[in-house]
CSV table of C-alpha atoms and ligand atoms in Angstrom, one decimal:
chain,number,residue,atom,x,y,z
A,5,UNK,CA,-50.2,-2.1,-64.3
A,6,UNK,CA,-49.7,-4.6,-66.7
A,7,UNK,CA,-47.2,-7.7,-66.5
A,8,UNK,CA,-44.8,-8.3,-69.5
A,9,UNK,CA,-45.0,-11.6,-70.9
A,10,UNK,CA,-41.0,-12.6,-71.4
A,11,UNK,CA,-42.2,-16.1,-72.1
A,12,UNK,CA,-44.6,-14.8,-75.4
A,13,UNK,CA,-42.4,-11.9,-76.8
A,14,UNK,CA,-39.2,-14.5,-76.7
A,15,UNK,CA,-41.5,-17.5,-78.5
A,16,UNK,CA,-42.1,-15.2,-81.1
A,17,UNK,CA,-39.1,-14.3,-81.8
A,18,UNK,CA,-38.3,-18.1,-81.8
A,19,UNK,CA,-40.5,-18.8,-84.3
A,20,UNK,CA,-39.6,-15.8,-86.3
A,21,UNK,CA,-35.6,-17.2,-86.3
A,22,UNK,CA,-37.0,-20.8,-87.0
A,23,UNK,CA,-39.0,-19.7,-90.3
A,24,UNK,CA,-36.0,-17.7,-91.6
A,25,UNK,CA,-33.7,-21.3,-90.0
A,26,UNK,CA,-36.0,-23.4,-92.7
A,27,UNK,CA,-35.7,-21.0,-95.4
A,28,UNK,CA,-31.7,-20.7,-94.7
A,29,UNK,CA,-31.3,-24.7,-95.0
A,30,UNK,CA,-33.4,-25.0,-98.0
A,31,UNK,CA,-30.3,-22.7,-99.1
A,32,UNK,CA,-27.6,-25.5,-97.8
A,33,UNK,CA,-27.3,-23.3,-94.5
A,34,UNK,CA,-27.8,-25.0,-91.1
A,35,UNK,CA,-27.2,-22.3,-88.9
A,36,UNK,CA,-24.2,-24.0,-85.9
A,37,UNK,CA,-23.3,-22.3,-82.4
A,38,UNK,CA,-21.0,-23.7,-80.2
A,39,UNK,CA,-21.4,-23.4,-76.2
A,40,UNK,CA,-18.2,-24.1,-74.1
A,41,UNK,CA,-18.1,-24.4,-70.6
A,42,UNK,CA,-15.7,-25.1,-68.4
A,43,UNK,CA,-16.0,-26.4,-64.4
A,44,UNK,CA,-19.5,-27.4,-62.9
A,45,UNK,CA,-20.8,-24.1,-61.7
A,46,UNK,CA,-25.0,-25.0,-61.5
A,47,UNK,CA,-26.3,-22.0,-62.7
A,48,UNK,CA,-24.1,-21.8,-65.6
A,49,UNK,CA,-24.7,-25.7,-66.6
A,50,UNK,CA,-28.9,-24.5,-66.3
A,51,UNK,CA,-28.0,-21.8,-68.6
A,52,UNK,CA,-26.0,-23.6,-71.3
A,53,UNK,CA,-28.7,-26.4,-71.2
A,54,UNK,CA,-31.1,-23.8,-72.1
A,55,UNK,CA,-29.3,-22.4,-75.2
A,56,UNK,CA,-28.9,-25.7,-76.2
A,57,UNK,CA,-32.4,-26.9,-76.0
A,58,UNK,CA,-33.6,-23.8,-78.3
A,59,UNK,CA,-30.9,-24.3,-80.8
A,60,UNK,CA,-32.7,-27.4,-81.3
A,61,UNK,CA,-36.4,-25.9,-81.0
A,62,UNK,CA,-35.5,-23.7,-83.6
A,63,UNK,CA,-33.5,-26.0,-86.3
A,64,UNK,CA,-29.7,-24.8,-85.6
A,65,UNK,CA,-27.0,-27.4,-85.3
A,66,UNK,CA,-25.3,-27.0,-81.8
A,67,UNK,CA,-22.1,-28.2,-80.2
A,68,UNK,CA,-21.8,-28.0,-76.7
A,69,UNK,CA,-17.8,-28.3,-75.3
A,70,UNK,CA,-17.9,-29.2,-71.5
A,71,UNK,CA,-13.9,-28.8,-70.5
A,72,UNK,CA,-12.9,-29.8,-66.8
A,73,UNK,CA,-12.4,-27.7,-64.3
A,74,UNK,CA,-8.3,-27.9,-64.6
A,75,UNK,CA,-8.8,-27.0,-68.1
A,76,UNK,CA,-5.6,-24.0,-69.0
A,77,UNK,CA,-6.1,-21.2,-71.0
A,78,UNK,CA,-3.8,-22.3,-73.4
A,79,UNK,CA,-6.5,-25.5,-74.3
A,80,UNK,CA,-9.2,-23.7,-74.3
A,81,UNK,CA,-7.5,-20.7,-76.4
A,82,UNK,CA,-6.6,-23.7,-78.7
A,83,UNK,CA,-10.5,-24.8,-79.0
A,84,UNK,CA,-11.4,-21.3,-79.8
A,85,UNK,CA,-9.0,-21.2,-82.0
A,86,UNK,CA,-10.5,-24.1,-83.9
A,87,UNK,CA,-14.1,-23.2,-83.9
A,88,UNK,CA,-12.6,-19.9,-85.1
A,89,UNK,CA,-12.0,-22.4,-88.3
A,90,UNK,CA,-14.8,-24.1,-88.7
A,91,UNK,CA,-17.3,-23.2,-91.7
A,92,UNK,CA,-19.9,-25.6,-89.5
A,93,UNK,CA,-19.9,-23.2,-86.4
A,94,UNK,CA,-21.4,-20.5,-87.2
A,95,UNK,CA,-21.5,-18.6,-83.2
A,96,UNK,CA,-18.9,-19.2,-80.4
A,97,UNK,CA,-20.2,-18.8,-77.0
A,98,UNK,CA,-17.9,-19.1,-73.7
A,99,UNK,CA,-20.2,-19.1,-70.9
A,100,UNK,CA,-19.3,-17.0,-68.1
A,101,UNK,CA,-17.7,-17.0,-65.8
A,102,UNK,CA,-14.8,-18.7,-65.7
A,103,UNK,CA,-12.9,-20.5,-63.3
A,104,UNK,CA,-10.6,-18.1,-61.5
A,105,UNK,CA,-7.3,-19.3,-63.2
A,106,UNK,CA,-8.5,-18.5,-66.7
A,107,UNK,CA,-8.8,-15.2,-68.4
A,108,UNK,CA,-12.2,-14.1,-70.0
A,109,UNK,CA,-10.7,-11.5,-71.5
A,110,UNK,CA,-8.1,-13.4,-73.1
A,111,UNK,CA,-10.7,-15.7,-74.7
A,112,UNK,CA,-13.0,-12.8,-75.6
A,113,UNK,CA,-10.7,-11.3,-78.1
A,114,UNK,CA,-9.6,-14.6,-79.5
A,115,UNK,CA,-13.1,-15.6,-80.7
A,116,UNK,CA,-13.5,-14.3,-84.0
A,117,UNK,CA,-15.8,-11.4,-84.3
A,118,UNK,CA,-17.9,-12.7,-86.7
A,119,UNK,CA,-18.7,-15.4,-84.7
A,120,UNK,CA,-18.8,-13.2,-81.6
A,121,UNK,CA,-22.6,-14.1,-80.8
A,122,UNK,CA,-22.3,-12.6,-77.3
A,123,UNK,CA,-21.0,-9.4,-78.7
A,124,UNK,CA,-18.2,-9.2,-76.1
A,125,UNK,CA,-15.6,-9.0,-78.6
A,126,UNK,CA,-14.1,-5.0,-78.5
A,127,UNK,CA,-14.6,-4.5,-82.1
A,128,UNK,CA,-18.3,-5.6,-81.5
A,129,UNK,CA,-18.4,-3.3,-78.3
A,130,UNK,CA,-16.8,-0.7,-80.1
A,131,UNK,CA,-19.6,-0.9,-83.3
A,132,UNK,CA,-22.4,-0.7,-80.6
A,133,UNK,CA,-20.8,2.6,-78.8
A,134,UNK,CA,-21.1,3.8,-83.2
A,135,UNK,CA,-23.9,2.5,-83.7
A,136,UNK,CA,-22.7,0.2,-86.5
A,137,UNK,CA,-23.3,-3.2,-85.7
A,138,UNK,CA,-24.1,-7.0,-86.9
A,139,UNK,CA,-24.7,-8.2,-83.2
A,140,UNK,CA,-26.3,-6.4,-80.4
A,141,UNK,CA,-25.6,-7.9,-76.9
A,142,UNK,CA,-28.2,-10.5,-75.8
A,143,UNK,CA,-29.6,-9.4,-72.9
A,144,UNK,CA,-29.7,-5.9,-73.6
A,145,UNK,CA,-31.3,-6.5,-77.2
A,146,UNK,CA,-33.8,-8.5,-75.2
A,147,UNK,CA,-34.7,-5.8,-72.9
A,148,UNK,CA,-35.2,-3.5,-76.1
A,149,UNK,CA,-38.1,-6.5,-77.9
A,150,UNK,CA,-39.4,-6.1,-73.8
A,151,UNK,CA,-39.7,-2.6,-74.0
A,152,UNK,CA,-41.2,-2.4,-78.0
A,153,UNK,CA,-43.9,-5.2,-76.6
A,154,UNK,CA,-45.4,-2.6,-74.5
A,155,UNK,CA,-45.6,0.1,-77.4
A,156,UNK,CA,-44.5,2.8,-75.0
A,157,UNK,CA,-41.8,5.1,-77.3
A,158,UNK,CA,-38.7,5.3,-75.8
A,159,UNK,CA,-37.7,8.4,-77.8
A,160,UNK,CA,-37.6,11.7,-75.5
A,161,UNK,CA,-38.4,9.4,-72.4
A,162,UNK,CA,-35.6,9.7,-69.2
A,163,UNK,CA,-33.9,5.8,-68.8
A,164,UNK,CA,-32.3,5.1,-65.6
A,165,UNK,CA,-30.1,2.2,-65.7
A,166,UNK,CA,-29.1,0.6,-62.7
A,167,UNK,CA,-25.8,-1.3,-62.5
A,168,UNK,CA,-22.6,-0.8,-65.1
A,169,UNK,CA,-21.6,-3.7,-66.3
A,170,UNK,CA,-20.4,-5.1,-69.6
A,171,UNK,CA,-22.5,-7.3,-70.4
A,172,UNK,CA,-25.8,-4.9,-69.7
A,173,UNK,CA,-25.8,-1.6,-68.1
A,174,UNK,CA,-23.3,0.2,-70.4
A,175,UNK,CA,-24.4,-1.6,-73.6
A,176,UNK,CA,-28.2,-1.6,-72.3
A,177,UNK,CA,-27.8,2.0,-71.8
A,178,UNK,CA,-25.8,2.6,-75.4
A,179,UNK,CA,-29.2,1.1,-77.1
A,180,UNK,CA,-31.4,3.0,-75.1
A,181,UNK,CA,-29.7,6.1,-76.6
A,182,UNK,CA,-30.1,4.5,-79.7
A,183,UNK,CA,-33.4,5.1,-79.7
A,184,UNK,CA,-33.2,8.6,-78.3
A,185,UNK,CA,-34.5,8.6,-75.2
A,186,UNK,CA,-32.2,10.4,-72.3
A,187,UNK,CA,-30.3,8.3,-69.6
A,188,UNK,CA,-28.9,7.9,-66.7
A,189,UNK,CA,-26.5,5.1,-65.6
A,190,UNK,CA,-26.9,4.9,-61.9
A,191,UNK,CA,-24.3,2.0,-59.4
A,192,UNK,CA,-23.1,1.0,-56.0
A,193,UNK,CA,-21.5,4.6,-55.7
A,194,UNK,CA,-24.4,7.1,-56.9
A,195,UNK,CA,-25.4,9.5,-54.8
A,196,UNK,CA,-29.4,9.5,-54.2
A,197,UNK,CA,-30.3,6.8,-56.3
A,198,UNK,CA,-34.0,6.8,-54.8
A,199,UNK,CA,-34.2,10.1,-56.0
A,200,UNK,CA,-32.9,9.4,-59.5
A,201,UNK,CA,-34.7,6.3,-60.1
A,202,UNK,CA,-37.9,7.7,-59.3
A,203,UNK,CA,-37.7,10.1,-62.1
A,204,UNK,CA,-37.2,7.2,-64.5
A,205,UNK,CA,-40.1,6.8,-67.1
A,206,UNK,CA,-37.9,3.9,-68.0
A,207,UNK,CA,-36.3,2.0,-65.4
A,208,UNK,CA,-34.2,-0.9,-66.0
A,209,UNK,CA,-32.3,-2.8,-62.7
A,210,UNK,CA,-29.2,-4.7,-63.5
A,211,UNK,CA,-27.8,-4.6,-59.3
A,212,UNK,CA,-27.4,-8.2,-58.8
A,213,UNK,CA,-29.3,-7.5,-55.2
A,214,UNK,CA,-32.6,-8.9,-54.4
A,215,UNK,CA,-35.6,-6.9,-54.5
A,216,UNK,CA,-33.6,-3.7,-54.5
A,217,UNK,CA,-36.0,-1.2,-55.8
A,218,UNK,CA,-38.4,-0.9,-53.3
A,219,UNK,CA,-41.9,1.1,-54.5
A,220,UNK,CA,-40.4,4.8,-53.6
A,221,UNK,CA,-38.3,4.2,-55.9
A,222,UNK,CA,-40.2,4.3,-58.5
A,223,UNK,CA,-42.2,7.0,-61.1
A,224,UNK,CA,-45.9,6.4,-60.9
A,225,UNK,CA,-46.4,4.9,-64.2
A,226,UNK,CA,-42.9,3.8,-65.5
A,227,UNK,CA,-42.0,1.0,-67.3
A,228,UNK,CA,-39.8,-1.0,-65.1
A,229,UNK,CA,-37.6,-4.2,-66.6
A,230,UNK,CA,-36.0,-6.2,-63.8
A,231,UNK,CA,-33.1,-8.0,-65.2
A,232,UNK,CA,-32.0,-9.6,-62.0
A,233,UNK,CA,-31.8,-13.4,-61.3
A,234,UNK,CA,-31.4,-13.8,-57.3
A,235,UNK,CA,-32.5,-16.0,-53.8
A,236,UNK,CA,-34.4,-14.2,-51.9
A,237,UNK,CA,-34.2,-15.4,-48.2
A,238,UNK,CA,-36.6,-18.3,-48.6
A,239,UNK,CA,-34.3,-19.7,-51.5
A,240,UNK,CA,-37.0,-18.3,-54.2
A,241,UNK,CA,-36.4,-17.4,-57.8
A,242,UNK,CA,-36.5,-13.6,-57.6
A,243,UNK,CA,-35.3,-10.3,-59.4
A,244,UNK,CA,-33.7,-7.0,-58.6
A,245,UNK,CA,-37.1,-5.1,-58.3
A,246,UNK,CA,-39.5,-5.5,-55.0
A,247,UNK,CA,-42.0,-7.1,-57.5
A,248,UNK,CA,-45.4,-7.4,-54.7
A,249,UNK,CA,-44.8,-3.5,-53.7
A,250,UNK,CA,-43.5,-1.7,-57.5
A,251,UNK,CA,-46.4,-3.7,-59.4
A,252,UNK,CA,-49.3,-1.1,-58.5
A,253,UNK,CA,-47.3,2.0,-59.5
A,254,UNK,CA,-45.8,0.6,-63.4
A,255,UNK,CA,-47.4,0.9,-66.3
A,256,UNK,CA,-46.0,-2.2,-67.4
A,257,UNK,CA,-43.5,-4.7,-64.9
A,258,UNK,CA,-41.4,-7.9,-66.0
A,259,UNK,CA,-41.6,-10.8,-64.0
A,260,UNK,CA,-38.7,-13.3,-62.8
A,261,UNK,CA,-39.1,-15.5,-63.5
A,262,UNK,CA,-40.7,-15.2,-67.0
A,263,UNK,CA,-39.5,-11.9,-68.4
A,264,UNK,CA,-35.7,-10.9,-69.2
A,265,UNK,CA,-34.7,-14.3,-68.6
A,266,UNK,CA,-36.3,-15.9,-72.0
A,267,UNK,CA,-35.4,-13.2,-74.0
A,268,UNK,CA,-31.6,-13.7,-73.2
A,269,UNK,CA,-31.7,-16.7,-75.2
A,270,UNK,CA,-34.4,-15.5,-77.8
A,271,UNK,CA,-31.3,-12.7,-78.7
A,272,UNK,CA,-28.7,-15.6,-79.1
A,273,UNK,CA,-30.2,-17.5,-81.7
A,274,UNK,CA,-31.1,-14.1,-83.2
A,275,UNK,CA,-27.5,-13.3,-83.7
A,276,UNK,CA,-26.1,-16.5,-84.9
A,277,UNK,CA,-28.7,-16.3,-87.3
A,278,UNK,CA,-27.3,-13.7,-88.7
A,279,UNK,CA,-24.1,-15.1,-88.3
A,280,UNK,CA,-24.6,-18.1,-90.3
A,281,UNK,CA,-26.2,-14.8,-92.7
A,282,UNK,CA,-23.2,-12.6,-92.9
A,283,UNK,CA,-20.8,-15.7,-93.2
A,284,UNK,CA,-22.4,-17.3,-96.5
A,285,UNK,CA,-23.2,-14.0,-98.0
A,286,UNK,CA,-26.8,-14.3,-97.3
A,287,UNK,CA,-28.3,-10.6,-97.4
A,288,UNK,CA,-32.2,-11.1,-96.8
B,315,LIG,N1,-23.2,-15.6,-68.3
B,315,LIG,C1,-24.3,-15.0,-67.3
B,315,LIG,N2,-24.7,-14.2,-68.5
B,315,LIG,C2,-23.6,-14.8,-70.2
B,315,LIG,C3,-23.7,-14.1,-71.4
B,315,LIG,O1,-25.0,-13.7,-71.5
B,315,LIG,N3,-23.5,-14.9,-72.0
B,315,LIG,C4,-21.8,-15.2,-71.8
B,315,LIG,N4,-21.3,-16.2,-72.4
B,315,LIG,N5,-21.6,-15.7,-70.0
B,315,LIG,C5,-23.1,-15.4,-69.0
């Protein structure tokens, strides 16, 4: 069993982005990311802080917009429209989930597709579907980088994704398909889930249930990627995979924390860099 070091892979991506940013700055372009957060959700606050820190690390300009819980849809929409117009802002990210009275679809639809570094806008989702995209959604893109880091060839392998969210499960399946895996998407209503997962050469768990994937659900020698971020019965951070019991059965596995988490933010940096290049007509 090998533990995939998400921190190390993530660092390599950030170093590459930082180098490119330096080159871009010499051409007078500094990539800029706007991060919007509404309300006081503690997990979201941590994620947003980490995104700001990463921006600083790679040399981006970043601006945080912390809006109060009682922000109206009109206020939020109007901020997005202003950011769409600003030349110093190349990427706009609205941290989800939003408070219940706000409509996330409405906000996502308003973000200019060329500044949509989350790749959540329907135009970008469609582009991913047909394999003709500028931005890949950050978490699935990070998972692909982690799989590549193992040297395992995805082509022709059976890949099973557990979870069908718009942010992870669905685009994850599409990226695996682009690399010629045979992909099966499973979810809470799937029958005989364990049988299906036990046939997977590559298993991606994105369900949001602590230690849901047990050893009997995993094929000997599989690559197991854990997208989960949960708390166990003792309040300790853990993934969707029962790491201690599964680790000896697979060839590669990602830990939580230190696996997929750091990759997501690195891919956001990558997307913001791409956005800055696109908006300034820089090709190389
Ligand atoms: N909330 C959880 N994951 C994400 C993400 O990737 N992007 C945004 N905007 N919000 C999130």
